[in-house]
PDB file of C-alpha atoms in Angstrom:
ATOM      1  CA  UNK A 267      -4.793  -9.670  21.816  1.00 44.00           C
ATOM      2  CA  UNK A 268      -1.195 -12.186  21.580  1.00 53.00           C
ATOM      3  CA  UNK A 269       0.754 -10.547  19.128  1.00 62.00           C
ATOM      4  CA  UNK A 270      -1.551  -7.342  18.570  1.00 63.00           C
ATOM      5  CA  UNK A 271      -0.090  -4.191  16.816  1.00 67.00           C
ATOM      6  CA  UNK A 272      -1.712  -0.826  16.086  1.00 69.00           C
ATOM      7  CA  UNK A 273      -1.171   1.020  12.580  1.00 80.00           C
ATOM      8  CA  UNK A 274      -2.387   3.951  10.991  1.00 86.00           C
ATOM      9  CA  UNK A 275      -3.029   5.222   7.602  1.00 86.00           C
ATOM     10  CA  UNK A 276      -1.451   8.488   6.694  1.00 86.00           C
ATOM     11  CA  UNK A 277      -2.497  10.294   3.566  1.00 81.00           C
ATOM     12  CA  UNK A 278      -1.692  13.597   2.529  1.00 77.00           C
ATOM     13  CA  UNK A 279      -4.144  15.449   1.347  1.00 79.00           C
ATOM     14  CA  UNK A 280      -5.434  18.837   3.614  1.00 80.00           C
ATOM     15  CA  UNK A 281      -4.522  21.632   4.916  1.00 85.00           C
ATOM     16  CA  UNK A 282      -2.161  22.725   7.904  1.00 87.00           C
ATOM     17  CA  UNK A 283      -0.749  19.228   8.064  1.00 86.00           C
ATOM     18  CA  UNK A 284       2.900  18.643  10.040  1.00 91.00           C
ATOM     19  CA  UNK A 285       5.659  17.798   7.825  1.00 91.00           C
ATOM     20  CA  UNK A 286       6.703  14.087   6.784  1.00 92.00           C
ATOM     21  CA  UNK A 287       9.547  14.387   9.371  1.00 93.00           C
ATOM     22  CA  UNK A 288       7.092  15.653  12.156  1.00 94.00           C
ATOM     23  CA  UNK A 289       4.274  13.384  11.230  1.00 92.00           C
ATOM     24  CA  UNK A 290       6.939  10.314  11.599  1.00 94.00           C
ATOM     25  CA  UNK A 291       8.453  11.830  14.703  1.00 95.00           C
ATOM     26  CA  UNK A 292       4.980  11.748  16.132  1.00 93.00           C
ATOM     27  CA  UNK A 293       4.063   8.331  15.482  1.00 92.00           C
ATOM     28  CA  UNK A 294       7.326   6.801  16.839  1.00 93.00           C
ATOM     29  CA  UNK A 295       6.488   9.140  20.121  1.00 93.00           C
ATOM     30  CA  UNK A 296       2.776   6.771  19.747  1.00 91.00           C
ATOM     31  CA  UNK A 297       4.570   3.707  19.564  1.00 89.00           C
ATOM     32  CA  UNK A 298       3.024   3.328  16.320  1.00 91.00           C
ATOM     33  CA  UNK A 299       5.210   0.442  14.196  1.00 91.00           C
ATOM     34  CA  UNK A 300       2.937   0.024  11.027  1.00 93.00           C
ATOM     35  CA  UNK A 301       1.493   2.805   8.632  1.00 94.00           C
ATOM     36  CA  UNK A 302      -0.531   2.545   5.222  1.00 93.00           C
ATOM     37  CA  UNK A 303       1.044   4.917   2.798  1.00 91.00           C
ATOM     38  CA  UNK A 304      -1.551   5.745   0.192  1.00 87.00           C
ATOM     39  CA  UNK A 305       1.365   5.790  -2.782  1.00 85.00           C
ATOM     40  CA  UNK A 306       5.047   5.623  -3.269  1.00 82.00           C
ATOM     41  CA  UNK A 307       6.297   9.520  -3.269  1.00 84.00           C
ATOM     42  CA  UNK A 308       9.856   9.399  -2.812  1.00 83.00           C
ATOM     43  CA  UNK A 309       9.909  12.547  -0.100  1.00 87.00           C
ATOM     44  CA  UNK A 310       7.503  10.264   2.043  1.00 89.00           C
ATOM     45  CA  UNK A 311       9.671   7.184   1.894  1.00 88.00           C
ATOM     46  CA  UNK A 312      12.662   8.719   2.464  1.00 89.00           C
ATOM     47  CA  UNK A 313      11.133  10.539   5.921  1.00 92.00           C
ATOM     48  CA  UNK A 314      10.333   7.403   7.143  1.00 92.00           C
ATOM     49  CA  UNK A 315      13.643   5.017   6.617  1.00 88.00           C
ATOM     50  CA  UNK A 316      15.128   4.263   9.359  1.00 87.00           C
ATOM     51  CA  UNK A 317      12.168   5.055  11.383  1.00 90.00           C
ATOM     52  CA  UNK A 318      11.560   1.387  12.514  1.00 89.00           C
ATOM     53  CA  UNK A 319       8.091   2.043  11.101  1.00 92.00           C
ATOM     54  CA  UNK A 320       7.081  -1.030   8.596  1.00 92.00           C
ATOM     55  CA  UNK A 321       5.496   0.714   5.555  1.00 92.00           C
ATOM     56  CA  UNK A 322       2.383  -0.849   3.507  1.00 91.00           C
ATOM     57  CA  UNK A 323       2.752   1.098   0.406  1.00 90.00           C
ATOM     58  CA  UNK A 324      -0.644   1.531  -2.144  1.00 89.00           C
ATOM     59  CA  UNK A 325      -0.180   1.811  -5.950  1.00 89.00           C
ATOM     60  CA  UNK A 326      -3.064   4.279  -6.743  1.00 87.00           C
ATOM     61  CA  UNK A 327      -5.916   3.221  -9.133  1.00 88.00           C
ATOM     62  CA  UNK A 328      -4.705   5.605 -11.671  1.00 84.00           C
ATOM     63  CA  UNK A 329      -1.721   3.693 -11.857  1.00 84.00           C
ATOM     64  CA  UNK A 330      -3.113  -0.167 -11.676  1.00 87.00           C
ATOM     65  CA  UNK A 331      -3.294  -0.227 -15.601  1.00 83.00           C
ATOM     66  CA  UNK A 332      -0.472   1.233 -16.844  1.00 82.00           C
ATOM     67  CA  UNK A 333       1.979   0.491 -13.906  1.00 82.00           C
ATOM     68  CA  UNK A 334       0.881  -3.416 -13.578  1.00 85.00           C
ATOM     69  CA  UNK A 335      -0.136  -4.425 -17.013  1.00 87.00           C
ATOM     70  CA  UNK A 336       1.886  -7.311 -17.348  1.00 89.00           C
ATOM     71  CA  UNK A 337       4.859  -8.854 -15.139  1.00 91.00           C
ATOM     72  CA  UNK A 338       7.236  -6.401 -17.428  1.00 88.00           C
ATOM     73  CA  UNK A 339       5.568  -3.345 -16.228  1.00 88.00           C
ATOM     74  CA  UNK A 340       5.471  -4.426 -12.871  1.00 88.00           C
ATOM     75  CA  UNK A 341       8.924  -5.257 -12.995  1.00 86.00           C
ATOM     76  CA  UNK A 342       9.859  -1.847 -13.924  1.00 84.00           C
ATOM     77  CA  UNK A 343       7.771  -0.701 -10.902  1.00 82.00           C
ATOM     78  CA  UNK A 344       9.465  -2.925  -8.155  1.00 82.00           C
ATOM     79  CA  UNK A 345      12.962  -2.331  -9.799  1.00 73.00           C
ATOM     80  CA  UNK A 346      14.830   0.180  -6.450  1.00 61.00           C
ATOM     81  CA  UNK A 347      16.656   2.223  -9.336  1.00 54.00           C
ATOM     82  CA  UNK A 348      12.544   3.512 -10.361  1.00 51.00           C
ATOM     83  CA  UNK A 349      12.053   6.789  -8.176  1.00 41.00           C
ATOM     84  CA  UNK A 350       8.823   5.554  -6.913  1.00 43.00           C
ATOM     85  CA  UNK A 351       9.433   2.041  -6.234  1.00 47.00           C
ATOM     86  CA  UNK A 352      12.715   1.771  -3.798  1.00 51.00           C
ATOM     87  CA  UNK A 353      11.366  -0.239  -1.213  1.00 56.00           C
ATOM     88  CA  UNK A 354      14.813  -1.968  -1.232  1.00 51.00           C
ATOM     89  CA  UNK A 355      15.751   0.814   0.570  1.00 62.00           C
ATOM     90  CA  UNK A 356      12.877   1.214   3.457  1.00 79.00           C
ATOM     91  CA  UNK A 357      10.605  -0.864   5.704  1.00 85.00           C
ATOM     92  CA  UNK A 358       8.266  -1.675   3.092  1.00 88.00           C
ATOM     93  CA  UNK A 359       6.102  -5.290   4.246  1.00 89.00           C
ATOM     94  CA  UNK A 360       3.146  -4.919   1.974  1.00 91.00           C
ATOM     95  CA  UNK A 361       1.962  -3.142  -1.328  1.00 91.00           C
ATOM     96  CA  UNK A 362      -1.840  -2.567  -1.758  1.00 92.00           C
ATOM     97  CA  UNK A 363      -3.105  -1.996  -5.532  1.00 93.00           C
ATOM     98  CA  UNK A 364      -5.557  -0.242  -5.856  1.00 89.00           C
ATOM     99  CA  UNK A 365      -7.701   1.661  -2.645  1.00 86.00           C
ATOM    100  CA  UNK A 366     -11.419   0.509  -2.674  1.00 87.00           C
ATOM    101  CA  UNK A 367     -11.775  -0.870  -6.565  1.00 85.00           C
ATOM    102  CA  UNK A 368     -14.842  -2.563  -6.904  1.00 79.00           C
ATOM    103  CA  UNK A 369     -16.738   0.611  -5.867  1.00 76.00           C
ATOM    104  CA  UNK A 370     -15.174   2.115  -8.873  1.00 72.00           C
ATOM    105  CA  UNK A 371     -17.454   2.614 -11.779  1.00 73.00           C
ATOM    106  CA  UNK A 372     -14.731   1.686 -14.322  1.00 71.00           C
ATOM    107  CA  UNK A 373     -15.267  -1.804 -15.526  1.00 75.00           C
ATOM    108  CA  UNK A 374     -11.527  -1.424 -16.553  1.00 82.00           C
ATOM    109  CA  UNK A 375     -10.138  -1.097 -13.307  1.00 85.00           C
ATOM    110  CA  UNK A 376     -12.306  -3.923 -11.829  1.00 86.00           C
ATOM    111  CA  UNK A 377     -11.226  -6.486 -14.403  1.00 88.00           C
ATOM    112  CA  UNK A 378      -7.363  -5.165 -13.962  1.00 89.00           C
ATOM    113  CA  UNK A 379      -6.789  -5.635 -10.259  1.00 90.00           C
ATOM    114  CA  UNK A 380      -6.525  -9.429  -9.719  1.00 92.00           C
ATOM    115  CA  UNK A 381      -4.221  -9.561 -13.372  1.00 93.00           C
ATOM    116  CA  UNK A 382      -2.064  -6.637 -11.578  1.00 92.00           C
ATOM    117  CA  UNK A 383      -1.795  -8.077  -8.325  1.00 93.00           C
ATOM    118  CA  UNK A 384      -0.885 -11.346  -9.936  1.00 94.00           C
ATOM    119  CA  UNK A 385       1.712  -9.149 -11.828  1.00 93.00           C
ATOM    120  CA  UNK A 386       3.255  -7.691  -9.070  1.00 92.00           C
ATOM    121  CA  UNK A 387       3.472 -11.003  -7.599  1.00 92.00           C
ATOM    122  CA  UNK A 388       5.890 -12.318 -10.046  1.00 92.00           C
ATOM    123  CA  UNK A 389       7.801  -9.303 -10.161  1.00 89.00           C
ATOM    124  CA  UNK A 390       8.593  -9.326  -6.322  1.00 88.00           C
ATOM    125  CA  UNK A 391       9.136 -12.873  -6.733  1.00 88.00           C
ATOM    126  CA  UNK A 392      11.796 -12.717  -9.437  1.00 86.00           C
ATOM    127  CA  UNK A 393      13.194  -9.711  -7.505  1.00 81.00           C
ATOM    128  CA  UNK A 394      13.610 -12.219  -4.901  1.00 80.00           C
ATOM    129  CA  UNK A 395      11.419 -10.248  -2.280  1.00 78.00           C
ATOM    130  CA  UNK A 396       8.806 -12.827  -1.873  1.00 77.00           C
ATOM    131  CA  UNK A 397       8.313 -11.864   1.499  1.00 84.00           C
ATOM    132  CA  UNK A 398       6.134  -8.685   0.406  1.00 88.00           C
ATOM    133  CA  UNK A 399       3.001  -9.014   0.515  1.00 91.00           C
ATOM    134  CA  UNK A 400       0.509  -8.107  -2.466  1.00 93.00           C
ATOM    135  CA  UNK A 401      -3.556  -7.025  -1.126  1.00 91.00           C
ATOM    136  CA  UNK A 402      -5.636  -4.811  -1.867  1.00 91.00           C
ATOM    137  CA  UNK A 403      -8.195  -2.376   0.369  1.00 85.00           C
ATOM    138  CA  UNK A 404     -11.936  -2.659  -0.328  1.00 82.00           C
ATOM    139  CA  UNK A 405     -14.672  -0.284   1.546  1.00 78.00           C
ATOM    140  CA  UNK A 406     -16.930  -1.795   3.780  1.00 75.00           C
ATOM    141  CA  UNK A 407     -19.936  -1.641   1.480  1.00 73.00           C
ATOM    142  CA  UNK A 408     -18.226  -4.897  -0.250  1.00 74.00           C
ATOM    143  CA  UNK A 409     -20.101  -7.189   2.601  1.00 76.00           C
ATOM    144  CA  UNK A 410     -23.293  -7.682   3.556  1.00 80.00           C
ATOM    145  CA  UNK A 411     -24.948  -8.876   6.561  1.00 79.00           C
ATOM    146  CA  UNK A 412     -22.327  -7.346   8.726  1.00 77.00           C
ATOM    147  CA  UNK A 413     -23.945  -8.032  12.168  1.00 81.00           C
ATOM    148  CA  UNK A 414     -22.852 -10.253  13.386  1.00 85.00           C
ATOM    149  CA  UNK A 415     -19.761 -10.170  11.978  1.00 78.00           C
ATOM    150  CA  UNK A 416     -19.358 -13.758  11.522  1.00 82.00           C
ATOM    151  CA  UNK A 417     -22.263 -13.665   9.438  1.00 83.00           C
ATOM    152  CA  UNK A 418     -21.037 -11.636   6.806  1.00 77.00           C
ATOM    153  CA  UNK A 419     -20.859 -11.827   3.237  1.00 78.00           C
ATOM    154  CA  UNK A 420     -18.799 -10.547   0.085  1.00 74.00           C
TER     155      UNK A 420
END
């Protein structure tokens, strides 16, 4: 595949893990060069600057309302002084809000994510870092007819 990478998601939850500094170690050993962080926690970020690694970073869907309610909020979240938001200061390519929302049951969040992402949009845009992307991650169950795969449906 021209132009082909591999990436990885890392989250954090369980038991016995490596550290953040092991866990990064590792993956350079891989030859991994792209990783999904599943939030912004600043002991995370800061094990993996200067890693080479290019960071997608999630904003969780806890935090889609109240983080990314308008393009003020959002601002506040993309401005590098915030303790969760410096991705001024790492590898950070993408942000994904929200992990898997339309499964959610909460009408809320559903009917939040496309004003949020449009949100964050303007705030990376006025922060002059239009070269982030803003997606989001949806679970499988979101198409239909999946085989073949160019037969399938949202």
């Amino acid at each position: 595949m021209a132009g082909g990478w591999t990436g990885i998601c890392f989250g954090q939850e369980g038991s016995n893990i490596p550290t953040r500094t092991q866990v990064v170690q590792k993956f350079r050993q891989l030859g991994i060069t792209r990783v999904r962080l599943y939030h912004t926690y600043q002991s995370t970020l800061q094990a993996f600057s200067n890693s080479g690694i290019q960071l997608t970073v999630g904003i969780t869907n806890a935090d889609i309302v109240k983080a990314l309610s308008n393009v003020g909020s959002a601002t506040s979240w993309v401005d590098p002084r915030q303790a969760g938001s410096c991705y001024v200061l790492f590898n950070i390519v993408a942000v994904t809000v929200g992990n898997e929302v339309f499964t959610s049951t909460a009408n809320n969040l559903k009917n939040a994510l496309l004003p949020s992402m449009k949100n964050l949009r303007e705030a990376l845009n006025q922060a002059r870092n239009s070269g982030i992307k803003v997606t989001t991650a949806h679970a499988f169950d979101v198409v239909t007819n999946t085989f073949p795969p160019s037969s399938g449906q949202f």
